[in-house]
mmCIF file of C-alpha atoms in Angstrom:
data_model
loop_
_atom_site.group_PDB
_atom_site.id
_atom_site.type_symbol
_atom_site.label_atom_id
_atom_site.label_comp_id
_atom_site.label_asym_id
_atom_site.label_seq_id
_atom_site.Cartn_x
_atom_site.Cartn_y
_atom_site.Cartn_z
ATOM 1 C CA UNK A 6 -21.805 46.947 -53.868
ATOM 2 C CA UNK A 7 -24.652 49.409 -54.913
ATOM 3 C CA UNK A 8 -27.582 49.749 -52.553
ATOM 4 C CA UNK A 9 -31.216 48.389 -53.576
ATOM 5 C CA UNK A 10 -33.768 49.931 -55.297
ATOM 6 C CA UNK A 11 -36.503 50.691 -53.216
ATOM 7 C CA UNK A 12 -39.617 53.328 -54.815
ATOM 8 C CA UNK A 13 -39.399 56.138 -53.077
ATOM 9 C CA UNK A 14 -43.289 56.409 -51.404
ATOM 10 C CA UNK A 15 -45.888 54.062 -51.908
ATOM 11 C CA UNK A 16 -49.867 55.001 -50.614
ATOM 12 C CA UNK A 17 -53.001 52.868 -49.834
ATOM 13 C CA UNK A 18 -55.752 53.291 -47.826
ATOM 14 C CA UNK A 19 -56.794 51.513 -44.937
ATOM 15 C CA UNK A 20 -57.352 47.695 -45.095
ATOM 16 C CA UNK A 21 -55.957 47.714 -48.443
ATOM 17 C CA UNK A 22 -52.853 45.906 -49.606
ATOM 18 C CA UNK A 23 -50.087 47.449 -50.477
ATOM 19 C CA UNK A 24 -46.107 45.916 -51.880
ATOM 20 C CA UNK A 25 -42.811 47.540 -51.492
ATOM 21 C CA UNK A 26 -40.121 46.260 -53.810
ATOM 22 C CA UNK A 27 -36.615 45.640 -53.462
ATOM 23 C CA UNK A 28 -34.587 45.503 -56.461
ATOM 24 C CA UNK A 29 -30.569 44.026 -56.166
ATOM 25 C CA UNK A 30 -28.555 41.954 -58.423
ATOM 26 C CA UNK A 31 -27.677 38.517 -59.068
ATOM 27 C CA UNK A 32 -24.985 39.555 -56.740
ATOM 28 C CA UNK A 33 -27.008 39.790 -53.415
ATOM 29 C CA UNK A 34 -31.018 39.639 -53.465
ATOM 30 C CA UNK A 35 -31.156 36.813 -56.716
ATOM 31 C CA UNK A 36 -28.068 34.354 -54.846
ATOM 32 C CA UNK A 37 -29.354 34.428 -51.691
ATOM 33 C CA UNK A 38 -32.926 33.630 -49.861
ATOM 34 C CA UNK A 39 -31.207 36.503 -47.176
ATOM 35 C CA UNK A 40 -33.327 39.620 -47.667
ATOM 36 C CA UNK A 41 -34.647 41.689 -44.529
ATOM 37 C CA UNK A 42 -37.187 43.665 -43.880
ATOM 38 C CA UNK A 43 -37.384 46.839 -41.497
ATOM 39 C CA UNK A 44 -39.985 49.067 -40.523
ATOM 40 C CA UNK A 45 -38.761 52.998 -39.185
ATOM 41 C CA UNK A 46 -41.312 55.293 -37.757
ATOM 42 C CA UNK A 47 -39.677 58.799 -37.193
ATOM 43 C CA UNK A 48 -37.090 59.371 -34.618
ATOM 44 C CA UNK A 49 -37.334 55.817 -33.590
ATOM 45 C CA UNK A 50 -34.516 53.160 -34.691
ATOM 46 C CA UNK A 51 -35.230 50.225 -37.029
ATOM 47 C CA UNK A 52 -37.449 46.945 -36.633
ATOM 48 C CA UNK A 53 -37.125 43.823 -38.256
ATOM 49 C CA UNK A 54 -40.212 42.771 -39.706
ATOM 50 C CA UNK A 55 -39.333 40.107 -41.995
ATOM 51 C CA UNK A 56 -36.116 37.743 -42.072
ATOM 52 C CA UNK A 57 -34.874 35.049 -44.809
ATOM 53 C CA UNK A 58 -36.832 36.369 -47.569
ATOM 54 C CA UNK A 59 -40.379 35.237 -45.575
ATOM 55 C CA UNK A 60 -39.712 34.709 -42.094
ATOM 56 C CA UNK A 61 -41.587 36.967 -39.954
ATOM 57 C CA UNK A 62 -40.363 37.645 -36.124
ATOM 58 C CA UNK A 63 -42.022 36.520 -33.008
ATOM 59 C CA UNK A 64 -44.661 39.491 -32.217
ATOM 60 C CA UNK A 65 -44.698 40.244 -35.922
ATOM 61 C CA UNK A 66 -48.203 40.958 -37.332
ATOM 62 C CA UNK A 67 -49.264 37.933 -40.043
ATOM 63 C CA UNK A 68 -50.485 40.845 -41.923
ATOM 64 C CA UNK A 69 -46.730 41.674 -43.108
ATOM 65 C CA UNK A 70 -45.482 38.791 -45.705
ATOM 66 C CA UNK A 71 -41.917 39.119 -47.806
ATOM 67 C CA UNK A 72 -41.366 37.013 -51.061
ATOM 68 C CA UNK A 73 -38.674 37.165 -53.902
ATOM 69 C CA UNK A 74 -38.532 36.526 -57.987
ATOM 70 C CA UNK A 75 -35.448 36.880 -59.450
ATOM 71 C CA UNK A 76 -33.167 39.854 -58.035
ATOM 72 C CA UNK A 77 -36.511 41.298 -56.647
ATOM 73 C CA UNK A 78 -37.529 41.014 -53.266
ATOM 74 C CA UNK A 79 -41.087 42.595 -51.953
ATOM 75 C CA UNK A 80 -42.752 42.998 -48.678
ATOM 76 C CA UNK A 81 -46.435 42.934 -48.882
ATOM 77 C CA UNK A 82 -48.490 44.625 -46.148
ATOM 78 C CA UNK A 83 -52.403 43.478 -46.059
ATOM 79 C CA UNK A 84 -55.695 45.068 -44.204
ATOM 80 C CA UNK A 85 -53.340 48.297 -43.936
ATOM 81 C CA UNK A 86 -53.237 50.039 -40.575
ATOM 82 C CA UNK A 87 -52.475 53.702 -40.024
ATOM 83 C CA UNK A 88 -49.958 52.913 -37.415
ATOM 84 C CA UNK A 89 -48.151 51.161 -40.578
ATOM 85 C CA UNK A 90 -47.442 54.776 -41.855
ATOM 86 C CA UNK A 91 -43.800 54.351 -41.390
ATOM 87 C CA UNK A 92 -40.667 54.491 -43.887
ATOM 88 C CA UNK A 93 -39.436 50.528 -44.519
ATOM 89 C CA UNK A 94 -35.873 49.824 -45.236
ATOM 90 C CA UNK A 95 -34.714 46.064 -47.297
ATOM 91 C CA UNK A 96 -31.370 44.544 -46.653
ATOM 92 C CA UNK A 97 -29.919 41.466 -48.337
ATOM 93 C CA UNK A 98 -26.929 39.602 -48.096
ATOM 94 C CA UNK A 99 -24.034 40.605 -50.888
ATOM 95 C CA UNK A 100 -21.925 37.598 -49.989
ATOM 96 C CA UNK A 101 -18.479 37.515 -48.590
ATOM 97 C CA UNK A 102 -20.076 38.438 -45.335
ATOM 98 C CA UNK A 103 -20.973 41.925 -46.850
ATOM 99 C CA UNK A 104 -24.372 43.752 -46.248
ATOM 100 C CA UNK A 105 -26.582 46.238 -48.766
ATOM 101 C CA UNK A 106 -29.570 47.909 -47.634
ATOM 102 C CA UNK A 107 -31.760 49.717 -49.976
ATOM 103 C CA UNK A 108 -33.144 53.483 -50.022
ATOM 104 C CA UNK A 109 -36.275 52.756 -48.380
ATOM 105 C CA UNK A 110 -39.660 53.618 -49.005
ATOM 106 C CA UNK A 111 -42.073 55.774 -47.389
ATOM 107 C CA UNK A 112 -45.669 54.313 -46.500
ATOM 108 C CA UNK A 113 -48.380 56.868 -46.538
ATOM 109 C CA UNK A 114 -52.151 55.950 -44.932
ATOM 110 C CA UNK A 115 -53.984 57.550 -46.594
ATOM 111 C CA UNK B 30 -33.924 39.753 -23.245
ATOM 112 C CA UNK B 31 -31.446 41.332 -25.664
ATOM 113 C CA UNK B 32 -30.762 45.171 -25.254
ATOM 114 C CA UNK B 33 -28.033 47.616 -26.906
ATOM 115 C CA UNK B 34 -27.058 50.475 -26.467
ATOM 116 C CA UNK B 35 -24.520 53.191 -28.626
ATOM 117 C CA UNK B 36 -22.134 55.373 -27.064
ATOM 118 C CA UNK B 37 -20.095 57.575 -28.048
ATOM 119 C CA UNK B 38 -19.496 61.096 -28.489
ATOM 120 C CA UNK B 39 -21.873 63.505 -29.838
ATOM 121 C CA UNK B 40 -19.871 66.542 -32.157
ATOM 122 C CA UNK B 41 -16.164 65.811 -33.626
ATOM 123 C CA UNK B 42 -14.341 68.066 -35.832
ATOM 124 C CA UNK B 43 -13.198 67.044 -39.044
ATOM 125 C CA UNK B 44 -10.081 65.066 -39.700
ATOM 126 C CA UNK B 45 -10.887 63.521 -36.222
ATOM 127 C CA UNK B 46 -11.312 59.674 -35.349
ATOM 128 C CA UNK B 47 -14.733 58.849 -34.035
ATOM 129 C CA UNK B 48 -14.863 55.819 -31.301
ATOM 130 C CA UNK B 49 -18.150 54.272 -30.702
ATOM 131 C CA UNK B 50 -18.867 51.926 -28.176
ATOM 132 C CA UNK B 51 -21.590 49.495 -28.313
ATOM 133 C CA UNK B 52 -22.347 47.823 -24.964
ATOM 134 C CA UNK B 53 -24.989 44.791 -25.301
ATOM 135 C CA UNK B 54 -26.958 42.368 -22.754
ATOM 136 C CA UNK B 55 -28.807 39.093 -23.445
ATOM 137 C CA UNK B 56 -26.715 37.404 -25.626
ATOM 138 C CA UNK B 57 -22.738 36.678 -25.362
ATOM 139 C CA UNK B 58 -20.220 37.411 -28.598
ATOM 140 C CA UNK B 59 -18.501 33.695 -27.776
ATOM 141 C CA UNK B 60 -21.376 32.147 -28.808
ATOM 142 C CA UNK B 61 -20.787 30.419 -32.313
ATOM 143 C CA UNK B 62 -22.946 32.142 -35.049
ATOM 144 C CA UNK B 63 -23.049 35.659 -33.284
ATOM 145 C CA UNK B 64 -22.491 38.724 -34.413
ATOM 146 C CA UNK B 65 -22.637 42.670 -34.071
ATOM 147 C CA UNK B 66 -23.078 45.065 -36.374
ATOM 148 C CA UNK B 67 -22.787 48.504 -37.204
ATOM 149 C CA UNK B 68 -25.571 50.851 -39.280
ATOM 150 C CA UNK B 69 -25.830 54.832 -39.664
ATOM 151 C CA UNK B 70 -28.380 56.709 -41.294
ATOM 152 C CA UNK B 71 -27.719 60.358 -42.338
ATOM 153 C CA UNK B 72 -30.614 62.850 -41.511
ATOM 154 C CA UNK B 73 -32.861 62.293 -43.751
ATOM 155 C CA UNK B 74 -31.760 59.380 -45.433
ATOM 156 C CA UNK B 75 -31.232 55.632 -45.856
ATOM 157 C CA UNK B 76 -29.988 53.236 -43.329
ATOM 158 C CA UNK B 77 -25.969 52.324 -44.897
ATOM 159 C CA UNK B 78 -24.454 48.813 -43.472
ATOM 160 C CA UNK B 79 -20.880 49.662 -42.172
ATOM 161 C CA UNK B 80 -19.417 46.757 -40.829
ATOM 162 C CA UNK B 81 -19.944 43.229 -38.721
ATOM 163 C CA UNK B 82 -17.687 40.956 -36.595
ATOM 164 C CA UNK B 83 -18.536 37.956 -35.492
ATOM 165 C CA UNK B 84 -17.868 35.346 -32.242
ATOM 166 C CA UNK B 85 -14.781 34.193 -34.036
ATOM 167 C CA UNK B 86 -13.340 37.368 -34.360
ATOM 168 C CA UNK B 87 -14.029 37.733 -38.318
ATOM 169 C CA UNK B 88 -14.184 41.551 -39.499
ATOM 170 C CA UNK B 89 -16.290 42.528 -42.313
ATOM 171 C CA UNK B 90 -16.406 46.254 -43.618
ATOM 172 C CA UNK B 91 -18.850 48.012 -45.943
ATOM 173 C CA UNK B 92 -15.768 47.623 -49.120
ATOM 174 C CA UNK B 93 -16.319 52.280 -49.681
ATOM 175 C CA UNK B 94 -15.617 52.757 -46.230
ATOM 176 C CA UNK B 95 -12.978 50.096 -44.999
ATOM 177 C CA UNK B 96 -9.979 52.317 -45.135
ATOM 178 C CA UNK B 97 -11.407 54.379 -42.339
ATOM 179 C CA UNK B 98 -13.383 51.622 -40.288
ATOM 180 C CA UNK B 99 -11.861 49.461 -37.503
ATOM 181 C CA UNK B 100 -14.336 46.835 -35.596
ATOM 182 C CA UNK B 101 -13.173 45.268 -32.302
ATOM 183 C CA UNK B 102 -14.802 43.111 -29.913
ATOM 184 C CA UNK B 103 -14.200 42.761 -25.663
ATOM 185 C CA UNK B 104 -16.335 39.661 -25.250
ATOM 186 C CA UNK B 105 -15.772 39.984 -21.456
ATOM 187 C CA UNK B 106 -17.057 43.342 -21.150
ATOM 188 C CA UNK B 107 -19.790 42.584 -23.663
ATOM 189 C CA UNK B 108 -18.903 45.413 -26.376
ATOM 190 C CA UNK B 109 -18.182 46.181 -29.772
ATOM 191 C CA UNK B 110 -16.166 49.578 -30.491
ATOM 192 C CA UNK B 111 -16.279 51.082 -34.164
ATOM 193 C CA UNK B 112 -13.740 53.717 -35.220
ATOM 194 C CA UNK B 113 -13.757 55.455 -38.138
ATOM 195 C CA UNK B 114 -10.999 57.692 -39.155
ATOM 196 C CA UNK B 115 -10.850 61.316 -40.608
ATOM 197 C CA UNK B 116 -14.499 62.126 -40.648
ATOM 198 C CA UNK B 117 -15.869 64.829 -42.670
ATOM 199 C CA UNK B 118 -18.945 66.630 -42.607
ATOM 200 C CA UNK B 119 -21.008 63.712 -44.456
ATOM 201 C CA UNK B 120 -19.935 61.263 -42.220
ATOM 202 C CA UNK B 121 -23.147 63.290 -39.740
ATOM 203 C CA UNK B 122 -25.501 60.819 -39.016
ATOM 204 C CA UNK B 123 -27.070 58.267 -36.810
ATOM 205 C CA UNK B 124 -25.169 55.201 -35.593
ATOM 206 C CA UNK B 125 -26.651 52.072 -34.454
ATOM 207 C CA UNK B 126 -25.123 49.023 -33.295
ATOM 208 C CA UNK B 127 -27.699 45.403 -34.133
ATOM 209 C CA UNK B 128 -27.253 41.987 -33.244
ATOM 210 C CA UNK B 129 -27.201 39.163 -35.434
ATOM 211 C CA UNK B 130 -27.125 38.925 -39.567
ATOM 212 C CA UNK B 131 -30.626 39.612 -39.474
ATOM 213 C CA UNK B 132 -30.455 42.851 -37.590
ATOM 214 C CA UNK B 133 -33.005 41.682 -35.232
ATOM 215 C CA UNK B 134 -32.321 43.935 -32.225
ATOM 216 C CA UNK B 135 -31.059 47.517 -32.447
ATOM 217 C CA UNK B 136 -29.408 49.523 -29.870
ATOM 218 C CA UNK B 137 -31.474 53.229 -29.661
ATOM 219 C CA UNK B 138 -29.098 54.905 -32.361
ATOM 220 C CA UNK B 139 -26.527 57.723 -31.579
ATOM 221 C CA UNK B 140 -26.350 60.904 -33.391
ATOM 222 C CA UNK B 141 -22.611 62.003 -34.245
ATOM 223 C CA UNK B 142 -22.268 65.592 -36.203
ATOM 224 C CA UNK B 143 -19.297 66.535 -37.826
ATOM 225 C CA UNK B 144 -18.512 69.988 -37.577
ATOM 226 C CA UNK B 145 -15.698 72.653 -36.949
#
């Protein structure tokens, strides 16, 4: 059980678009429609911003939509907000009731 | 309204078990489909899944750290207590408690440091 590959830092500029990828295995993000999404600003503790591979939370902004090919999951973040600067974390179900998140990424507004 | 909230305490030496109490409102742990989990982050770094048990009692552990890790559940006191055995140095981080698979609600996070 090795965690995801997440990039490291990903930039845009305001209103722009921006996608954070999520990269598992046929083991966890390609057998199951289970990957999470989780947004961190600093010092604060984790929010879930997208569920099920798509599913976004009551209270969620529409502008944050998840998707998946393949054992590669991606959130995609449009008309980018600097209160979006934050670092975002993936998670996906590895089966056998087992959890993997991935390194996260770290969204600068530029 | 669902709420956490870690406990716990803050510095143990090494070799020494840490006990963390999670202590949750809004939602009861005999409900079918429920469950808690467990999530640290070391300064600095990414968030690592640690373990989950659910309303029936089932125990799932992260499979590099279930030698050390112990979940238990007191469903009429609403909590979940984590203990993980000999803890070293790199075991310093954050530890939150979340409810559900999805992780939808996290308790506020407790820092633990490891340190003689």
């Amino acid at each position: 059980q090795s965690a995801l590959t997440q990039p490291a830092s990903v930039s845009g500029s305001p209103g722009q678009s921006i996608t954070i990828s999520c990269t598992g295995t046929s083991s966890d993000v390609g057998s199951y429609n289970l990957v999470s999404w989780y947004q961190q600003h600093p010092g604060k503790a984790p929010k879930l911003m997208i569920y099920e591979g798509s599913k976004r939370p009551s209270g969620v902004s529409n502008r944050f939509s998840g998707s998946k090919s393949g054992n590669t999951a991606s959130l995609t973040i449009s008309g980018l907000q600097a209160e979006d600067e934050a670092d975002y974390y993936c998670c996906s179900y590895a089966g056998s009731s087992l959890w993997v998140f991935g390194g996260g990424t770290k969204l600068t507004v530029l | 309204q669902i709420t956490l909230k870690e406990s716990g305490p803050t510095l143990v030496k090494p070799t020494q078990t840490l006990t963390l109490t999670c202590t949750f409102s809004g939602f009861s742990l005999s409900t079918s489909g429920v469950g808690v989990g467990w999530i640290r982050q070391p300064p600095g770094k990414a968030l690592e899944w640690l373990a989950l048990i659910y309303w029936d009692d089932d125990k799932r552990y992260s499979p590099s750290l279930k030698s050390r890790l112990t979940i238990t559940k007191d469903t009429s006191k609403n909590q979940v207590v984590l203990t993980m055995t000999n803890m070293d140095p790199v075991d310093t981080a954050t530890y939150y408690c979340a409810h559900g698979t999805s992780f939808d609600y996290w308790g506020q996070g407790t820092l633990v440091t490891v340190s003689s």
